Short mmCIF file of C-alpha atoms and ligand atoms in Angstrom, two decimals:
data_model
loop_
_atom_site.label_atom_id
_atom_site.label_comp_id
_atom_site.label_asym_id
_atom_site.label_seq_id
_atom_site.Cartn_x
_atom_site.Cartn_y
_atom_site.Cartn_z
CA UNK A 20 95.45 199.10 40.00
CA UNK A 21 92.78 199.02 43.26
CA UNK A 22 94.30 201.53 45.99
CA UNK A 23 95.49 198.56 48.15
CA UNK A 24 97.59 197.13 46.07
CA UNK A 25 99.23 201.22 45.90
CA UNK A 26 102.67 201.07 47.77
CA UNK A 27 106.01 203.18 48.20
CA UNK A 28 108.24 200.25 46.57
CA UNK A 29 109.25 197.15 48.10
CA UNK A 30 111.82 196.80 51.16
CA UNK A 31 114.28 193.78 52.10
CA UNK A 32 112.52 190.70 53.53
CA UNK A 33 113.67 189.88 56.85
CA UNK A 34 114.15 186.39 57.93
CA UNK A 35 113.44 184.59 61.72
CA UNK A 36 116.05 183.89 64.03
CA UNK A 37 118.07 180.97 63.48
CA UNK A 38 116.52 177.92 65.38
CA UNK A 39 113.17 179.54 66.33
CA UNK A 40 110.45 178.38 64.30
CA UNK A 41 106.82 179.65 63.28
CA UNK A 42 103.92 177.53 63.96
CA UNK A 43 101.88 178.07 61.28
CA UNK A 44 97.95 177.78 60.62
CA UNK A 45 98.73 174.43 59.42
CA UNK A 46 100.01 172.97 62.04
CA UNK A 47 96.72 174.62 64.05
CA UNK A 48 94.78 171.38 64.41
CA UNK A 49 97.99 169.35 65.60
CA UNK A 50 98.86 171.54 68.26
CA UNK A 51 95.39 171.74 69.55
CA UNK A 52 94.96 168.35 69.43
CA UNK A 53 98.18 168.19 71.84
CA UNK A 54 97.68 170.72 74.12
CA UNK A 55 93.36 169.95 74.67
CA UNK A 56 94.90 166.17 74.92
CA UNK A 57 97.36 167.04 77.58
CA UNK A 58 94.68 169.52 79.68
CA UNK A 59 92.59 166.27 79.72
CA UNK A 60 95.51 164.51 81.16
CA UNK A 61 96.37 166.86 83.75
CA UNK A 62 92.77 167.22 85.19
CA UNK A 63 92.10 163.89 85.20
CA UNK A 64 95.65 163.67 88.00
CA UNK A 65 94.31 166.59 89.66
CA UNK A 66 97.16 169.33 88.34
CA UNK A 67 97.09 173.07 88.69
CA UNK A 68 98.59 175.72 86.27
CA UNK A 69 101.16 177.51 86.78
CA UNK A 70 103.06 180.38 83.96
CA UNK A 71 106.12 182.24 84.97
CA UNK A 72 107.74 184.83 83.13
CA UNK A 73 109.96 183.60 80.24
CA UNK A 74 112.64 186.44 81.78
CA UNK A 75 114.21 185.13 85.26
CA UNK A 76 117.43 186.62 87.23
CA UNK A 77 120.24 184.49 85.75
CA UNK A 78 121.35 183.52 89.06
CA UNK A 79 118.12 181.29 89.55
CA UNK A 80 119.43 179.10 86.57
CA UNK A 81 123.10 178.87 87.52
CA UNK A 82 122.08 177.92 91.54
CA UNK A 83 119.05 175.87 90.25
CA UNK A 84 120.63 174.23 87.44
CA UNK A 85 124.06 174.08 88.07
CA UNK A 86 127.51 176.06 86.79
CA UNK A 87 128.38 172.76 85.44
CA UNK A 88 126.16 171.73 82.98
CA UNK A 89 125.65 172.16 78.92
CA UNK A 90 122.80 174.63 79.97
CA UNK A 91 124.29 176.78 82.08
CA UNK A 92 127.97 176.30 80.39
CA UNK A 93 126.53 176.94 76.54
CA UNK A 94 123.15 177.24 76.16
CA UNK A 95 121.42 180.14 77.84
CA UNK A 96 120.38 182.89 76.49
CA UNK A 97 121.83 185.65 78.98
CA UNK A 98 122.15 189.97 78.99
CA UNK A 99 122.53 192.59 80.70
CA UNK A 100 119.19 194.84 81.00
CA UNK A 101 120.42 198.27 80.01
CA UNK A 102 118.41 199.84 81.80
CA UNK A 103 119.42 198.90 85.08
CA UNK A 104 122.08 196.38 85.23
CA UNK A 105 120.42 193.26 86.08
CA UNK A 106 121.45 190.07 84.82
CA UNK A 107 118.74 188.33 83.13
CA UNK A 108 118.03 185.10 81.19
CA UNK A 109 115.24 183.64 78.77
CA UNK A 110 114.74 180.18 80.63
CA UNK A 111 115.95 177.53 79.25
CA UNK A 112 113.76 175.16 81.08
CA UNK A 113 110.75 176.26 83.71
CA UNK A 114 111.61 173.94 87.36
CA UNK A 115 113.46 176.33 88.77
CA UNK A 116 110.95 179.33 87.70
CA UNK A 117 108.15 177.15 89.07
CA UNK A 118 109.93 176.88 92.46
CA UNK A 119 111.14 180.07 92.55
CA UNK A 120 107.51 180.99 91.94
CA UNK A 121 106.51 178.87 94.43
CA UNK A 122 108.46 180.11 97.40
CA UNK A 123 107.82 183.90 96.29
CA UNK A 124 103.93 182.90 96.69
CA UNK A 125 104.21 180.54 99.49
CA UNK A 126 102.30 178.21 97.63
CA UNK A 127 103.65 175.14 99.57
CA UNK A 128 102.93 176.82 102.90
CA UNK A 129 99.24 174.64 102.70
CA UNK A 130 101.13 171.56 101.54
CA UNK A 131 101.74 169.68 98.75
CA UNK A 132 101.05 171.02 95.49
CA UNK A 133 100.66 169.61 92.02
CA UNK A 134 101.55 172.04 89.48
CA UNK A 135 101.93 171.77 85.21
CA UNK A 136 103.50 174.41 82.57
CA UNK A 137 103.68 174.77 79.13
CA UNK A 138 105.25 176.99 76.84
CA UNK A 139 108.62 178.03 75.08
CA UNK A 140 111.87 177.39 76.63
CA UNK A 141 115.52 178.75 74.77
CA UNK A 142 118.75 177.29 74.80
CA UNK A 143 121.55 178.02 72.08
CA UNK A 144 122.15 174.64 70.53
CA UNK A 145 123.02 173.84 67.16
CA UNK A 146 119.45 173.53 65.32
CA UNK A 147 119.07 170.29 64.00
CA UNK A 148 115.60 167.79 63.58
CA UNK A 149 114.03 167.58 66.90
CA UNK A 150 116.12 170.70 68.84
CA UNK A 151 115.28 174.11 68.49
CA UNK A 152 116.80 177.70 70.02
CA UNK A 153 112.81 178.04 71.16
CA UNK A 154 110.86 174.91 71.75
CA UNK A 155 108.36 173.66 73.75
CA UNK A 156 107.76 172.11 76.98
CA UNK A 157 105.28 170.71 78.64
CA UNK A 158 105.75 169.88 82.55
CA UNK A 159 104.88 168.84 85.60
CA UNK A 160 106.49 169.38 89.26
CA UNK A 161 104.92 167.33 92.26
CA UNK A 162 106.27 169.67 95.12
CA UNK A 163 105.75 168.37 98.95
CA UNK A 164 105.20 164.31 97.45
CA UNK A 165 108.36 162.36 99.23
CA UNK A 166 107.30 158.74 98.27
CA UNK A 167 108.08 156.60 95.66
CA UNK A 168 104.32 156.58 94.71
CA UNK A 169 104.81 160.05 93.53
CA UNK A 170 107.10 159.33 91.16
CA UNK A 171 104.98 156.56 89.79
CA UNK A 172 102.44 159.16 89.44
CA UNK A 173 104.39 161.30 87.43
CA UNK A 174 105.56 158.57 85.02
CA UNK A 175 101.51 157.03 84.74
CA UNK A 176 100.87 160.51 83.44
CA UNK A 177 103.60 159.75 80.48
CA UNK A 178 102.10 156.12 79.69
CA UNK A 179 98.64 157.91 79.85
CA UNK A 180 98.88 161.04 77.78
CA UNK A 181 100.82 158.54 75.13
CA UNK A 182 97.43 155.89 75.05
CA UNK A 183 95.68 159.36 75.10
CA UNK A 184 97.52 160.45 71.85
CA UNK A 185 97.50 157.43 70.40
CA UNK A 186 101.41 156.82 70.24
CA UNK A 187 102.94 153.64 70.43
CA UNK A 188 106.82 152.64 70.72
CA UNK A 189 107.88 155.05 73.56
CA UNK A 190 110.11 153.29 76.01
CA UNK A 191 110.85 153.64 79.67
CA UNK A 192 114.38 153.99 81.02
CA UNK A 193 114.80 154.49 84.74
CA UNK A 194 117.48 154.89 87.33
CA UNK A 195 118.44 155.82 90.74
CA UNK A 196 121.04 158.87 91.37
CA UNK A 197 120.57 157.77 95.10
CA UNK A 198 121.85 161.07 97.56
CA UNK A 199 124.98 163.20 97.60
CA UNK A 200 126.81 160.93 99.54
CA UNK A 201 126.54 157.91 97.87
CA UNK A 202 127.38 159.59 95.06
CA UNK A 203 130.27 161.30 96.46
CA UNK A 204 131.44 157.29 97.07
CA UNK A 205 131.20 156.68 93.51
CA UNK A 206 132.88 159.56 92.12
CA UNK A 207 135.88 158.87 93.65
CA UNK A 208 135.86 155.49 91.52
CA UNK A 209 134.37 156.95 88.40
CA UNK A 210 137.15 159.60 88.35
CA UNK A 211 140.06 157.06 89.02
CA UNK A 212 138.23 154.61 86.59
CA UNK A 213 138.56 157.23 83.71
CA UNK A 214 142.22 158.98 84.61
CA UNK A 215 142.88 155.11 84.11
CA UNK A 216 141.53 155.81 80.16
CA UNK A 217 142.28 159.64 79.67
CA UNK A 218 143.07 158.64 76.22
CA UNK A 219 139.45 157.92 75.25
CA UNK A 220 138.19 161.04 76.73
CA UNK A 221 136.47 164.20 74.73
CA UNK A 222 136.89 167.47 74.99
CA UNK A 223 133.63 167.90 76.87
CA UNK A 224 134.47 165.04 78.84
CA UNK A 225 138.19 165.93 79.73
CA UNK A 226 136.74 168.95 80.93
CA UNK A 227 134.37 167.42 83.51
CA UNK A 228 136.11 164.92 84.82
CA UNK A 229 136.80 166.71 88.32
CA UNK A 230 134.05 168.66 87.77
CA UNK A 231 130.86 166.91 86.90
CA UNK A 232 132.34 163.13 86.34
CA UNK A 233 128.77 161.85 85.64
CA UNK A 234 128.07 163.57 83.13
CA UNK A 235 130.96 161.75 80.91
CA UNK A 236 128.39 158.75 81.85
CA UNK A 237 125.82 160.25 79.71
CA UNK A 238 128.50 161.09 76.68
CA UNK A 239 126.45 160.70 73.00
CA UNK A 240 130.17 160.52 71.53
CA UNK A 241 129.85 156.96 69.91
CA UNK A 242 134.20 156.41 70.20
CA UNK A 243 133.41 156.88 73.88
CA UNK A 244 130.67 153.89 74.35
CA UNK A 245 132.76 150.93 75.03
CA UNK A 246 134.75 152.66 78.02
CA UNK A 247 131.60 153.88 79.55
CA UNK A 248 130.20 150.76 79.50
CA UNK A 249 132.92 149.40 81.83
CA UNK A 250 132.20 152.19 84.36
CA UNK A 251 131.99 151.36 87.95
CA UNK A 252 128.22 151.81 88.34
CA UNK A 253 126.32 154.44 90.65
CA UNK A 254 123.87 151.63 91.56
CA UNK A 255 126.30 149.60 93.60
CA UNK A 256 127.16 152.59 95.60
CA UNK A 257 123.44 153.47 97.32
CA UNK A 258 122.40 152.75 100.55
CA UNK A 259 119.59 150.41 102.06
CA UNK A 260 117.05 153.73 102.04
CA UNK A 261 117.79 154.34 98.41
CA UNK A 262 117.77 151.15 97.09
CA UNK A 263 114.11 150.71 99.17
CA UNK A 264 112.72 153.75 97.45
CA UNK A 265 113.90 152.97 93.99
CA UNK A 266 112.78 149.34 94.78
CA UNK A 267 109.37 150.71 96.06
CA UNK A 268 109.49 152.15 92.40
CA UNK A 269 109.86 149.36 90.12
CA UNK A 270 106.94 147.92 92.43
CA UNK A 271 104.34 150.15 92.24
CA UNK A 272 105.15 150.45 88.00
CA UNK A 273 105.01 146.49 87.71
CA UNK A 274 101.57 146.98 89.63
CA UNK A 275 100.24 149.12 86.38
CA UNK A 276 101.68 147.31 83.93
CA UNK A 277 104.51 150.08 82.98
CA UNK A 278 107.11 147.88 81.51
CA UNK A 279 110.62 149.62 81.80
CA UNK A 280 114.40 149.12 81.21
CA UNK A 281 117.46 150.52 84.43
CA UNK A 282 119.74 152.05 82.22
CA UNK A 283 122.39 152.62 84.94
CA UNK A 284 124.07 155.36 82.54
CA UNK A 285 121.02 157.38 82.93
CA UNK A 286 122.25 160.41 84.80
CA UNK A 287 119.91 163.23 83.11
CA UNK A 288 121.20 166.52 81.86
CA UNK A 289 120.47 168.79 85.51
CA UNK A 290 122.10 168.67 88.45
CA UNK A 291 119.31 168.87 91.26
CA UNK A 292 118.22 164.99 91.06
CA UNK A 293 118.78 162.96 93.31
CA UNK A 294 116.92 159.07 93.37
CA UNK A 295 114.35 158.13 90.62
CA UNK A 296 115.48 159.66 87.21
CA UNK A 297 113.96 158.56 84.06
CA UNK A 298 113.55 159.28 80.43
CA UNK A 299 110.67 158.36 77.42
CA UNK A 300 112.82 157.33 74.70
CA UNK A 301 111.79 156.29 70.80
CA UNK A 302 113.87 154.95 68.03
CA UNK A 303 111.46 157.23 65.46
CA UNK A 304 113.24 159.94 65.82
CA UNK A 305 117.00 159.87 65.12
CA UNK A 306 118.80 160.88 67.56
CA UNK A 307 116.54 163.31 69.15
CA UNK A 308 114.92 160.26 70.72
CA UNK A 309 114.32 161.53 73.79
CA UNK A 310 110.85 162.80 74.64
CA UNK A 311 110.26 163.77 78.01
CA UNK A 312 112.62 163.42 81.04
CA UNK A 313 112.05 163.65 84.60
CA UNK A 314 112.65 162.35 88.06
CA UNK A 315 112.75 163.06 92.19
CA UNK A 316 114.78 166.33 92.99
CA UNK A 317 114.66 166.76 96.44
CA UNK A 318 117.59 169.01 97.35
CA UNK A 319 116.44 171.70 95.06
CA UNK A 320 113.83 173.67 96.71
CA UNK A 321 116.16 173.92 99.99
CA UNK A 322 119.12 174.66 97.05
CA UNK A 323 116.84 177.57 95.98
CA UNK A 324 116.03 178.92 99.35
CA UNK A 325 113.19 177.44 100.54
CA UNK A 326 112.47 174.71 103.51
CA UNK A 327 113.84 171.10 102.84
CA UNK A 328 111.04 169.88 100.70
CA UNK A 329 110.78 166.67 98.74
CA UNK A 330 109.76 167.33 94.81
CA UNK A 331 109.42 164.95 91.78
CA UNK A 332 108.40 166.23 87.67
CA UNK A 333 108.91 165.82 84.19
CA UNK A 334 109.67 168.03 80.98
CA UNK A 335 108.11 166.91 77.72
CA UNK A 336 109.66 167.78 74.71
CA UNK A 337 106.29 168.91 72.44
CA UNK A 338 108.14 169.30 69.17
CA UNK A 339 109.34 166.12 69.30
CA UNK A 340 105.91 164.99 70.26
CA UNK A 341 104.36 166.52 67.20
CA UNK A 342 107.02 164.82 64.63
CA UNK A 343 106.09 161.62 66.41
CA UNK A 344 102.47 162.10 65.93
CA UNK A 345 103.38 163.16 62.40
CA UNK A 346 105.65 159.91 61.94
CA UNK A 347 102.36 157.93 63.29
CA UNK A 348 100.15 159.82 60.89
CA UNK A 349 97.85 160.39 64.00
CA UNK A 350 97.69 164.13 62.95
CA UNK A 351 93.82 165.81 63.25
CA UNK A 352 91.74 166.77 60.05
CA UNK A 353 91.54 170.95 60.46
CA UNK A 354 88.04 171.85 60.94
CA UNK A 355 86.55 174.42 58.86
CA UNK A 356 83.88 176.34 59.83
CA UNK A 357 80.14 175.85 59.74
CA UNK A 358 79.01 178.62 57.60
CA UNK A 359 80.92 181.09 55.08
CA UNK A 360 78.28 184.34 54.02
CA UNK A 361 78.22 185.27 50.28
CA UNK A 362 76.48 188.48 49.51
CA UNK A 363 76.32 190.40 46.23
CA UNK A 364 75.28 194.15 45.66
CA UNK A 365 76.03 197.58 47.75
CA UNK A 366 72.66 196.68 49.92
CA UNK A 367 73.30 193.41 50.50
CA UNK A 368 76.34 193.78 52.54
CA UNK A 369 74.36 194.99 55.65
CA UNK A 370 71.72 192.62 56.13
CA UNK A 371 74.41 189.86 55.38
CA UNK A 372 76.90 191.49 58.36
CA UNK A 373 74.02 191.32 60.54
CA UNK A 374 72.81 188.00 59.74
CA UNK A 375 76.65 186.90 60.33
CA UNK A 376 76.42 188.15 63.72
CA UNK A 377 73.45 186.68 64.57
CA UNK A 378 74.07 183.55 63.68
CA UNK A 379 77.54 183.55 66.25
CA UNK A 380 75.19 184.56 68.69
CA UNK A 381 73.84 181.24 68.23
CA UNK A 382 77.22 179.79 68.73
CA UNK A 383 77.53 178.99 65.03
CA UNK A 384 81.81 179.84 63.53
CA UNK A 385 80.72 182.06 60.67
CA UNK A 386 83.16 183.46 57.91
CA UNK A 387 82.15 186.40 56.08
CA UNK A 388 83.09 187.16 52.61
CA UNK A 389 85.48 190.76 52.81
CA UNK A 390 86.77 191.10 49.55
CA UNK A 391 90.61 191.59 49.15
CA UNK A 392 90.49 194.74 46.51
CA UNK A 393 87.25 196.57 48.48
CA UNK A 394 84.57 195.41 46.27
CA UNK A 395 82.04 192.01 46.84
CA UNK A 396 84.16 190.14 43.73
CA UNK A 397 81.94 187.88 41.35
CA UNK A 398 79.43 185.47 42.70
CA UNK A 399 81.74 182.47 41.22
CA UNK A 400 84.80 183.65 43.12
CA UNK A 401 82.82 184.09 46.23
CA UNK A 402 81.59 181.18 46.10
CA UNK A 403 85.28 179.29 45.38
CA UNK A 404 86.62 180.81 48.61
CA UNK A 405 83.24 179.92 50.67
CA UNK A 406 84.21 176.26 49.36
CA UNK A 407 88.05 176.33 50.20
CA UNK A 408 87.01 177.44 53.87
CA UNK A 409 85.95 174.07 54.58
CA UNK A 410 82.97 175.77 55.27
CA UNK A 411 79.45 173.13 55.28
CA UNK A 412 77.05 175.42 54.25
CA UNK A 413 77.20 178.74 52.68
CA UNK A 414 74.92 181.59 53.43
CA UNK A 415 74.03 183.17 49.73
CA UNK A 416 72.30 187.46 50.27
CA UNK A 417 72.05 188.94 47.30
CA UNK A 418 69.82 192.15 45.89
CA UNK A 419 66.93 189.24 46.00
CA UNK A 420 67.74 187.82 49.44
CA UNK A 421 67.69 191.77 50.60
CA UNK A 422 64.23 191.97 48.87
CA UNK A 423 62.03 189.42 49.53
CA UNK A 424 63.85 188.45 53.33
CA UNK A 425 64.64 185.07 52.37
CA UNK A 426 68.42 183.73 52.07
CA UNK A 427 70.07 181.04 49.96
CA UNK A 428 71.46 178.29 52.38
CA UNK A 429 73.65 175.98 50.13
CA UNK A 430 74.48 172.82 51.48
CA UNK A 431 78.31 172.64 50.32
CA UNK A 432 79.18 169.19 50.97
CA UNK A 433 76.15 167.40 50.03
CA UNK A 434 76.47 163.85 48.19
CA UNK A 435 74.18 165.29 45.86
CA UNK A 436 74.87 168.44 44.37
CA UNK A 437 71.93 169.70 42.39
CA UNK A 438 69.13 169.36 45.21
CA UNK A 439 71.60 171.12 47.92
CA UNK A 440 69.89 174.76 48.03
CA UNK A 441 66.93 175.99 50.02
CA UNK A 442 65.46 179.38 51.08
CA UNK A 443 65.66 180.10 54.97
CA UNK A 444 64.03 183.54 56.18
CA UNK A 445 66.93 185.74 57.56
CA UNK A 446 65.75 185.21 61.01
CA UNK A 447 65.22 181.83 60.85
CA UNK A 448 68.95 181.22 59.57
CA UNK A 449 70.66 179.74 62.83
CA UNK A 450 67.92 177.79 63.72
CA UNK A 451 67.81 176.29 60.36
CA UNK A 452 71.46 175.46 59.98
CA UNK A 453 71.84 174.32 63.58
CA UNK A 454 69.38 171.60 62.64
CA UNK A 455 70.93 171.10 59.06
CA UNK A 456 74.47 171.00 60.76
CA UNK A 457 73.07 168.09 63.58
CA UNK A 458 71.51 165.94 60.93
CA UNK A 459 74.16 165.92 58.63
CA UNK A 460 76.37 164.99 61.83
CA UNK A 461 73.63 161.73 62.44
CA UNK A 462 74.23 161.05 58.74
CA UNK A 463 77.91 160.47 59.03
CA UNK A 464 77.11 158.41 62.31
CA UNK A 465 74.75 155.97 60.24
CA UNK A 466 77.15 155.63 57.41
CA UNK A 467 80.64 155.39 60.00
P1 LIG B 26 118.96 166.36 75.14
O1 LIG B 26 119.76 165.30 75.76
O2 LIG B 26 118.18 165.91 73.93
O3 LIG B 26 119.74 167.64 74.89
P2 LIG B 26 118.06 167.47 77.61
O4 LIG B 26 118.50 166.50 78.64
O5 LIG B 26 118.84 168.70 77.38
O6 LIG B 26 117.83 166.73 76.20
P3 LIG B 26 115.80 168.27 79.18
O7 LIG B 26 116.44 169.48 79.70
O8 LIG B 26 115.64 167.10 80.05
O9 LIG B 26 116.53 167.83 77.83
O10 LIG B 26 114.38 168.65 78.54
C1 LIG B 26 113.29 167.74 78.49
C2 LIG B 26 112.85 167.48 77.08
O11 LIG B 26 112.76 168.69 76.33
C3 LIG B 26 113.82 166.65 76.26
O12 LIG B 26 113.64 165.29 76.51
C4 LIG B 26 113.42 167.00 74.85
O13 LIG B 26 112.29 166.26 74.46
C5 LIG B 26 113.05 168.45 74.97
N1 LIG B 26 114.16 169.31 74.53
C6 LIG B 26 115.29 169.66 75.19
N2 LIG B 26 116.04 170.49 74.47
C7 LIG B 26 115.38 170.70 73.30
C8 LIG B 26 115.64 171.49 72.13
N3 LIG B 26 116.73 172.25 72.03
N4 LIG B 26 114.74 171.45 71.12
C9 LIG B 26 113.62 170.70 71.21
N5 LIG B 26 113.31 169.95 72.28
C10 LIG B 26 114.18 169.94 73.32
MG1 LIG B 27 120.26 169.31 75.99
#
C-alpha cells in the first residue's frame, strides 16, 4: 500500500445542512453560462455592482421587510452573536442590504443609481423542487428613478436576459398596489368581505386578516381560490395619479412588444411596494413557477432612514432559472482544456513542469499529469486521463523528448487517428498548438 493511501481508520461521514445544496463541477458550465449571460445583460442597461455582507442587524429585515410577513414571521435565519449581544440575521433577500448600503455610503447623494447583486440568500422553508434554505438571487434596484419608464426598464431587462438565455414560455403578470391610502380604502372592504366568509379562511390567513389582509389575496391554498376570486379588488380603489402611472406602464410595455396579463391578486410577498408589482411566471416548473419578482417601492428608503426617494427592482430566482434551462435542454457543453502534459521517467518531470508553464504564459489552460500514488503511472493510464480531460491535444515528454528537445504533440480529437502525432521543439510548443488549436477551430467553422 503507497503511503497516501496510509490512514488512522475511517471517521463518520458528515452530511450538508438540510436545504442547502452543493454546486458541483458539473453544474460549472451552467452556472457560468448564467451568470457571464446576466453580466452581459446588466452592462448593456448600464448597472453597477453592488455585494453586502450576507450578516445584517436583524432589525434592517423586520423594518425593511415587515413584522408581518412569511419572511420575517418564519423564515429567517436569526441569533444572537455571543460575543457581544447583537442580533443578527443571514439575509433572506438583499433590497434592504442594498439600501441600507446605500445610505451608509451616500451613494444616492449624486443621484440616481442603478445597482445589481447576486449571490445566496436563506430563508427556513420546507425544501422542496425549486426552494432551497440557501438559494440564489440575482437583482436589480433602480434607486432615485420615479417614472413609470423605470419600471419598464426593469421588466425589458427580464424579457432580455430570457431571449439572451434562450428561454421561452415565461409570462408577465403585473399589478398596481397604488399608495397607502388607497389601500387603507380597500382594506376596510377586503377585511369585511372575508369576516363575511371566516369559514373558508386558513390558519395563515385567519391570522392576517387584521394584520396583513392582502396577503390572504395571494393564498396558494387551492380550497381558498373561489372566495378570493370574489374579493373586492385593490384596482378599483386607486386614485387618478396611480392609475396614470400604472397606465403610463402598460404603455410604454405595449411600445416593446412585452405582452403581459393584470393579475389583480398579485400583491407580492414584501411589504415596501407600493404601485407597479409584477412577477415572471412559467408553467415548467410545478409550483415553484415563479421566477423573478419585482416592482416600484417607494416608501422604503424613507422607511429605512433615508430621504423620501423613489426606487423600483427585481429578484430572480437562479435555481429556478437553471432547472428551466435544464427543462429547455439549453444547458452549455463543459469545456475541457486545450492541452493535458504526459511525461514519463524521473527526468522528464522537469522539463515537462516547465514546458506547462510556459505554455500558460501563452494563455494556453494546461493540465499536468500529477499522479495520485506519487509516481508518473504507465504511459496508457496517462494517456486515458489526458483523454477524459476533454483535453485537444496532449503534450507527450518522455526520457526521448528530454533527450533530443523535441516533444510529442498528439492531436486527441482528430477524425483520423493514426496520422494525429507530430514532434514540436519544447520551445516552439505554444506557438505550435496555438496555431493547431485556431485551425482546428476554422475546421469546425467549414464543416458547421
Ligand atoms: P414564493 O412565493 O415562491 O415563496 P417569494 O415571493 O417568497 O416566492 P421573493 O422574495 O419575491 O420570493 O424572491 C424572488 C425570487 O426568488 C422568487 O420568485 C423565486 O424565484 C426565488 N426564491 C424565493 N424563495 C426561494 C427559495 N426558498 N428557494 C429558491 N428560490 C427562491
Ligand atoms: Mg416565499
Amino acid at each position: 500500500m503507497s503511503e497516501a493511501k496510509k490512514g488512522n481508520g475511517r471517521a463518520s461521514k458528515l452530511a450538508g445542512v438540510k436545504g442547502m445544496n452543493d454546486i458541483l463541477p458539473q453544474d460549472e458550465a451552467l452556472w457560468e453560462f448564467f451568470e457571464e449571460t446576466v453580466r452581459a445583460m446588466l452592462r448593456a442597461y448600464g448597472y453597477q455592482q453592488i455585494r453586502t455582507p450576507i450578516l445584517e442587524q436583524t432589525q434592517l429585515f423586520s423594518r425593511g421587510i415587515g413584522e408581518v410577513t412569511d419572511i420575517v414571521e418564519k423564515e429567517m435565519y436569526s441569533f444572537t452573536d455571543s460575543l457581544n449581544g447583537e442580533q443578527l440575521t443571514m439575509r433572506p433577500e438583499n433590497t434592504a442590504s442594498v439600501v441600507r448600503a446605500a445610505l451608509e455610503h451616500n451613494l444616492l447623494y449624486t443621484g440616481p443609481k442603478r445597482l445589481w447583486y447576486f449571490g445566496p440568500m436563506f430563508r427556513h422553508e420546507r425544501p422542496q423542487r425549486g426552494r432551497y434554505r440557501q438559494f440564489h438571487q440575482v437583482g436589480v434596484e433602480a434607486l432615485g428613478l420615479a417614472g413609470p419608464d423605470a419600471d419598464v426598464e426593469i421588466i425589458l431587462m427580464c424579457q432580455r436576459l430570457w431571449d439572451d438565455l434562450g428561454l421561452t414560455g415565461i409570462r408577465l403578470e403585473l399589478n398596481s398596489l397604488g399608495q397607502a391610502e388607497e389601500r387603507a380604502a380597500h382594506r376596510k372592504d377586503l377585511i369585511a368581505y372575508l369576516e363575511g366568509h371566516a369559514e373558508l379562511l386558513d390558519e395563515d390567513s385567519r391570522r392576517r386578516l387584521y394584520t396583513n389582509p392582502l396577503r390572504v389575496l395571494d393564498t396558494k391554498n387551492p380550497a381558498m381560490q373561489a372566495m378570493v376570486e370574489g374579493a373586492p379588488k385593490l384596482i378599483n380603489y386607486l386614485g387618478e395619479a396611480s392609475l396614470k402611472h400604472f397606465e403610463g406602464v402598460q404603455t410604454l410595455l405595449k411600445a416593446n412588444n412585452i405582452p403581459f396579463t393584470i393579475n389583480p391578486r398579485l400583491v407580492r410577498g414584501l411589504d415596501y411596494y407600493n404601485l407597479t408589482v409584477f412577477e415572471w411566471v412559467t408553467d415548467k416548473l410545478g409550483a415553484q413557477g415563479t421566477v423573478a419578482g419585482g416592482g416600484r417601492y417607494d416608501p422604503l428608503i424613507e422607511q429605512l432612514g433615508g430621504d423620501f426617494t423613489p426606487a423600483c427592482g427585481w429578484a430572480m430566482g437562479v435555481e429556478r432559472i437553471l432547472e428551466l434551462l435544464r427543462e429547455d435542454d439549453l444547458v452549455p457543453q463543459a469545456e475541457g482544456c486545450d492541452v493535458y502534459v504526459v511525461h514519463q521517467g524521473e527526468t522528464a518531470v522537469a522539463p515537462a513542469i516547465v514546458a506547462a508553464e510556459r505554455m500558460r504564459d501563452a494563455g494556453l489552460n494546461v493540465v499536468f499529469h500529477c499522479s495520485p500514488d506519487g509516481k508518473s503511472g504507465s504511459f496508457k493510464s496517462q494517456m486515458k486521463r489526458a483523454d477524459a480531460s476533454g483535453a485537444a491535444f496532449a503534450v507527450i515528454i518522455g526520457e526521448n523528448e528530454v533527450a533530443t528537445g523535441q516533444a510529442a504533440v498528439k492531436h486527441l480529437r482528430a477524425a483520423n487517428q493514426d496520422n494525429n502525432q507530430t514532434s514540436v521543439a519544447f520551445e516552439l510548443l505554444a506557438e505550435h498548438l496555438i496555431d493547431a488549436i485556431v485551425a482546428t477551430a476554422d475546421d469546425s467553422i467549414n464543416e458547421a
